[in-house]
Short mmCIF file of C-alpha atoms in Angstrom, two decimals:
data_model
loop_
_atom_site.label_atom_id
_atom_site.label_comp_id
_atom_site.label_asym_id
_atom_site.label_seq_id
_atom_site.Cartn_x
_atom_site.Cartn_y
_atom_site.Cartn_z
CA UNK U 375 -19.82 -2.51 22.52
CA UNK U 376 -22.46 -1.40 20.06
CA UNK U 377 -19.44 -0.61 17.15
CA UNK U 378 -17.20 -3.61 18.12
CA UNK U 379 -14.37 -1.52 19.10
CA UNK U 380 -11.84 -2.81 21.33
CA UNK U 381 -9.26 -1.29 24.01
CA UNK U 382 -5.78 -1.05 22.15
CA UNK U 383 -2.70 -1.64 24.26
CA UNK U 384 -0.35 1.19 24.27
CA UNK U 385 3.25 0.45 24.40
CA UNK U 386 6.63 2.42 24.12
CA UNK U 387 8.32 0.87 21.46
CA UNK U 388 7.53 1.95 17.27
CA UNK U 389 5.94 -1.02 16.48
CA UNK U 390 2.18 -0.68 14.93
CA UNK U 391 0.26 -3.54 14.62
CA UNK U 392 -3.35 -3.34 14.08
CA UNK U 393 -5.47 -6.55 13.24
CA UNK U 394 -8.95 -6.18 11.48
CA UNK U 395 -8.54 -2.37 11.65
CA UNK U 396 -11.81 -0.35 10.31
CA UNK U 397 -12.57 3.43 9.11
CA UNK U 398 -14.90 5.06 11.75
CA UNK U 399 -16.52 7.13 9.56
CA UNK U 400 -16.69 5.14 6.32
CA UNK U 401 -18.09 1.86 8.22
CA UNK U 402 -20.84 3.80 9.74
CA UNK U 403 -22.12 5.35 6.56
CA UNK U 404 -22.24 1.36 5.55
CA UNK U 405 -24.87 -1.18 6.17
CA UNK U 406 -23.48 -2.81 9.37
CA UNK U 407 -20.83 -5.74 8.57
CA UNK U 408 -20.68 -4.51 4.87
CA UNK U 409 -17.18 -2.90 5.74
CA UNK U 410 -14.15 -4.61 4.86
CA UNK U 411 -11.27 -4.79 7.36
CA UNK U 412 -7.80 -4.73 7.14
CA UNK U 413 -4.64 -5.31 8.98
CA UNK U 414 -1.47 -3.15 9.64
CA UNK U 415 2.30 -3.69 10.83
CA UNK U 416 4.43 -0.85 10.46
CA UNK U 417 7.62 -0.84 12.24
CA UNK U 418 11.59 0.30 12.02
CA UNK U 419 12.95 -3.11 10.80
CA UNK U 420 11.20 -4.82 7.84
CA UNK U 421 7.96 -3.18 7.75
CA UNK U 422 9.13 0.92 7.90
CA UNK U 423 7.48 1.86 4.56
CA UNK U 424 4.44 0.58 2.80
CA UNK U 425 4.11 1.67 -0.78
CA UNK U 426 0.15 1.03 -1.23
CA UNK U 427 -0.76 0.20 -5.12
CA UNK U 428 -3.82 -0.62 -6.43
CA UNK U 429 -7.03 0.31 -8.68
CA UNK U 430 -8.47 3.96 -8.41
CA UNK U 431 -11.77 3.76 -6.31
CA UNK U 432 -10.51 0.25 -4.82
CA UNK U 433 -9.62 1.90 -0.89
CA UNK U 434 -6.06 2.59 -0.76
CA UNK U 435 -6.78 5.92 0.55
CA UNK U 436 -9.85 4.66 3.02
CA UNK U 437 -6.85 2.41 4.18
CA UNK U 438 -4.60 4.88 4.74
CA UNK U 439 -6.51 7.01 6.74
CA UNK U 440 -7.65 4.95 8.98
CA UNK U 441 -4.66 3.48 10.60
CA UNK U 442 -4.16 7.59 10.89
CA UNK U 443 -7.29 7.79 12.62
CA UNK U 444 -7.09 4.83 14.68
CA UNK U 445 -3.91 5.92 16.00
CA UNK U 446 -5.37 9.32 16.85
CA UNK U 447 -8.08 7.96 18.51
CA UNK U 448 -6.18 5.36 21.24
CA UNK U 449 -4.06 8.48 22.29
CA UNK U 450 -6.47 10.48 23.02
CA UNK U 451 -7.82 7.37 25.40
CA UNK U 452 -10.47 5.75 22.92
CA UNK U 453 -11.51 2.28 22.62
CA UNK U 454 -10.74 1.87 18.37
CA UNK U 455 -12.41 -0.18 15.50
CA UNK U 456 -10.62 -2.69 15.71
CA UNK U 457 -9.85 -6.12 16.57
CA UNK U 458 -7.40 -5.80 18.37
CA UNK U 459 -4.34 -3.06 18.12
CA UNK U 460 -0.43 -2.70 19.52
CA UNK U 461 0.20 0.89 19.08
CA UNK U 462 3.81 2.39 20.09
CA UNK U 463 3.50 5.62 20.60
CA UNK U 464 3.15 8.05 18.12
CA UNK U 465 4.50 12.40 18.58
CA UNK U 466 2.69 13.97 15.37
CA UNK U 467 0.90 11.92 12.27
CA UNK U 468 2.04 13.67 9.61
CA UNK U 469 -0.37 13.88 6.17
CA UNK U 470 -0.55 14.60 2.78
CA UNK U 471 -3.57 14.23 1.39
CA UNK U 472 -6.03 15.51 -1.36
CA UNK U 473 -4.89 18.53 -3.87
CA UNK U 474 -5.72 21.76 -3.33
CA UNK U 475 -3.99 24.95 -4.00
CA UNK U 476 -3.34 28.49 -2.93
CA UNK U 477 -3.10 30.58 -5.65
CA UNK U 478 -4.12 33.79 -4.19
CA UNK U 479 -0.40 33.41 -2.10
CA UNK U 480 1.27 32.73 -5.90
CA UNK U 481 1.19 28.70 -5.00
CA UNK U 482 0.07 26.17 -7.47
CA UNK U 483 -1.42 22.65 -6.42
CA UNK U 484 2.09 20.96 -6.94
CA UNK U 485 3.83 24.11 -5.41
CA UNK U 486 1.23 23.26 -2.08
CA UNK U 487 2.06 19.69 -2.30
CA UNK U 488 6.12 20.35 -2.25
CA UNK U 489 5.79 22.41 0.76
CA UNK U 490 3.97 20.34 2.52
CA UNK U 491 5.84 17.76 1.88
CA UNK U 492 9.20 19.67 2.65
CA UNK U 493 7.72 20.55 6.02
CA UNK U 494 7.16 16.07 6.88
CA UNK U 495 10.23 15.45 5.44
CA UNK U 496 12.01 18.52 7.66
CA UNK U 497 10.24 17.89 10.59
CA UNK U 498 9.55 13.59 11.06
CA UNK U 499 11.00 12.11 14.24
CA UNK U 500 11.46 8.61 14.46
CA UNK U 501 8.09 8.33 16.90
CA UNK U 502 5.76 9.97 13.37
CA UNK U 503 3.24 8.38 11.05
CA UNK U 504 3.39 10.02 7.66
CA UNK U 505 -0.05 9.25 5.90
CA UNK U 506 0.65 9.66 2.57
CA UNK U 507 -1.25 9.84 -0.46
CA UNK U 508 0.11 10.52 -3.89
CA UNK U 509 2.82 12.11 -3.47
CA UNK U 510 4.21 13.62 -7.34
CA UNK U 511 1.20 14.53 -8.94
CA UNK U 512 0.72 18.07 -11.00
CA UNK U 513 4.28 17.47 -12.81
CA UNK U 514 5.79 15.74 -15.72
CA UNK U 515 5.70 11.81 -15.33
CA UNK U 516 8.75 11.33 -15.18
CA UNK U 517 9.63 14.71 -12.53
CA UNK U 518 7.00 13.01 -10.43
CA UNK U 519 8.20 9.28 -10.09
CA UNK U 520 11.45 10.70 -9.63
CA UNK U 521 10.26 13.15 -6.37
CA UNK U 522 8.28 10.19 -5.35
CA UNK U 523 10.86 7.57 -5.58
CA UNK U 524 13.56 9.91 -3.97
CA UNK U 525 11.14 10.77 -0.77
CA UNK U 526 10.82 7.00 -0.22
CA UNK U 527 14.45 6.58 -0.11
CA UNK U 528 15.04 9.65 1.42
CA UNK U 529 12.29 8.08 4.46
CA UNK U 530 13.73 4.46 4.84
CA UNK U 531 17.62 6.01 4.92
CA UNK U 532 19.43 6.68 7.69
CA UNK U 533 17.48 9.45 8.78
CA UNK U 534 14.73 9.70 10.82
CA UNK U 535 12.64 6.45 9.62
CA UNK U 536 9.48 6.86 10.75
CA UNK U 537 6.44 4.52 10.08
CA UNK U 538 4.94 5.15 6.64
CA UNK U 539 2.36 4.87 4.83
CA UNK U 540 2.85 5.38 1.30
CA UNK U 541 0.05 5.32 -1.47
CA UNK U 542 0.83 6.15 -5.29
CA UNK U 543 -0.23 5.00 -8.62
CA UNK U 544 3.53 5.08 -9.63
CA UNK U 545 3.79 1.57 -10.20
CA UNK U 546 7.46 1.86 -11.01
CA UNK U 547 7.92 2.72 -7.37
CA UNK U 548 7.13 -0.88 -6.24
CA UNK U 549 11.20 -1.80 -7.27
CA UNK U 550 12.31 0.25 -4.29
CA UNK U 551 11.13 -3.31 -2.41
CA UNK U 552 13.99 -4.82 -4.10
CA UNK U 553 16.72 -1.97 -2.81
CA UNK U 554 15.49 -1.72 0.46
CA UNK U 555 14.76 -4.40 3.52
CA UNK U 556 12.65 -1.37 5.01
CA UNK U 557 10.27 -1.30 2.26
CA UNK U 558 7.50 -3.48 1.68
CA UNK U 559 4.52 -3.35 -1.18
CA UNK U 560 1.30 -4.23 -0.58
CA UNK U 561 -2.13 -4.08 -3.16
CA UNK U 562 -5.73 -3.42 -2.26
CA UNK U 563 -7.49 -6.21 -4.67
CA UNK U 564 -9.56 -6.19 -7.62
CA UNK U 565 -11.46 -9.45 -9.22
CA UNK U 566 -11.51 -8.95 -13.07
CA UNK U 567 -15.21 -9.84 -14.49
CA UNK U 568 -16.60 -9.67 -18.18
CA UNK U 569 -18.25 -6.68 -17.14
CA UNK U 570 -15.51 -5.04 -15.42
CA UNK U 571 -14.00 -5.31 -11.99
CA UNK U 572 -15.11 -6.05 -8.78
CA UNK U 573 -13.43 -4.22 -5.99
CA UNK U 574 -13.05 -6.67 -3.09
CA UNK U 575 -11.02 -4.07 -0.89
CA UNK U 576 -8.45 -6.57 0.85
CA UNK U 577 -5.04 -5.07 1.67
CA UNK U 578 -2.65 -8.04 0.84
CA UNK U 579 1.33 -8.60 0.05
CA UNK U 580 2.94 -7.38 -3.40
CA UNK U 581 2.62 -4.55 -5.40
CA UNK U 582 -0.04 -4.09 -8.37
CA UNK U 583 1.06 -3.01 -11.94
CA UNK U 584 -2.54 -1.71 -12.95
CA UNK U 585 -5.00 1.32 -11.93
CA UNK U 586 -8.12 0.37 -13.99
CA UNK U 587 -8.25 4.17 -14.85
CA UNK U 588 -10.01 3.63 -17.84
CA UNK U 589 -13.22 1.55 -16.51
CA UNK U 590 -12.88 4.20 -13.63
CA UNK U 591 -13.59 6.67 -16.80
CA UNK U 592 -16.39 4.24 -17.81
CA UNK U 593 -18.12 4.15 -14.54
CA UNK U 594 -17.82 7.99 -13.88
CA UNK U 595 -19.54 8.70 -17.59
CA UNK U 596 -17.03 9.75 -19.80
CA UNK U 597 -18.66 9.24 -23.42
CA UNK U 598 -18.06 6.03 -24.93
CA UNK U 599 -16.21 7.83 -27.81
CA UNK U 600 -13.61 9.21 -25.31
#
């Protein structure tokens, strides 16, 4: 009662549907109400794969996550920040997430993020979530749109298809909306001021075509002359 979080409904099918869906742990580092919510339909039809564009720093991977964690938590038998949630049941939630490496067993941050990725893409049933963020990184450019774009193909085929969540900064990868009726992009927004950009962290329809990774540069202190 104190948090606002409300009983979701559990049902069998693989639908997902979570309205005004909050982080746990980011909203209660947050002055109360401060925290911006978001909605979420994944399912097997039109919704199976979300490609998630958008600024750096604007919440794509906030987003992400919690849809993860909200899932976790209403199968384990939590109420969820929420306002309300239809959750068909979920086997594993699969992730990839941050970079980190493991060079001491001869693997290199890509290397990590292949196998880890081989392992979701091996082992998915059509019951997972796959929470995943940035998929292609440590390569060439155009190696890592190509792994990216293939995965998301690969994920709304006629395999498994299981409910996705896809963030990138490959904005090319926003076309795969156009070959596929499984895929769908969606944008966290940004307002463009004189000054800069304001991040209003709203998850809405279409893709984005911009990261802002330069006033990102600005605001973390690179010298002007960079």
């Amino acid at each position: 009662a104190q948090k606002n979080w409300v009983r979701p409904e559990m049902l069998e099918t693989r639908e997902l549907m979570i309205k005004g869906g909050r982080h746990p742990v980011v909203e209660a580092m947050l002055p109360y109400g401060q925290f911006v919510e978001n909605d979420t339909i994944l399912d097997t039809n039109e919704n199976q794969l979300i490609v998630l564009t958008g600024p750096n720093m604007a919440g794509k991977s906030t987003y992400i996550r919690q849809v993860g964690l909200i899932v976790l938590l209403a199968q384990i038998g939590s109420f969820v920040p929420a306002r309300s949630a239809r959750i068909g049941l979920v086997d594993r939630i699969f992730t990839r997430i941050g970079a980190t490496d493991n060079l001491a067993g001869g693997e290199s941050t890509f290397m990590v993020e292949m196998v880890e990725a081989a392992h979701i893409l091996r082992n998915a049933s059509p019951r997972s979530l796959l929470v995943l963020d940035e998929l292609g990184r440590g390569t060439s450019t155009f190696d890592g749109v190509s792994i990216a774009w293939a995965i998301c193909e690969f994920l709304a085929g006629n395999g498994a298809r299981p409910r996705t969540l896809f963030a990138t900064h490959y904005h090319e990868l926003t076309q795969l909306e156009e070959h596929s009726p499984k895929i769908k992009n969606y944008n966290i927004t940004v307002k463009e001021t004189g000054d800069g950009i304001i991040f209003l962290r709203k998850v809405v329809r279409g893709g984005s075509d911009r990261s802002y990774g330069i006033h990102v540069a600005r605001l973390a202190g690179i010298p002007e002359s960079v």
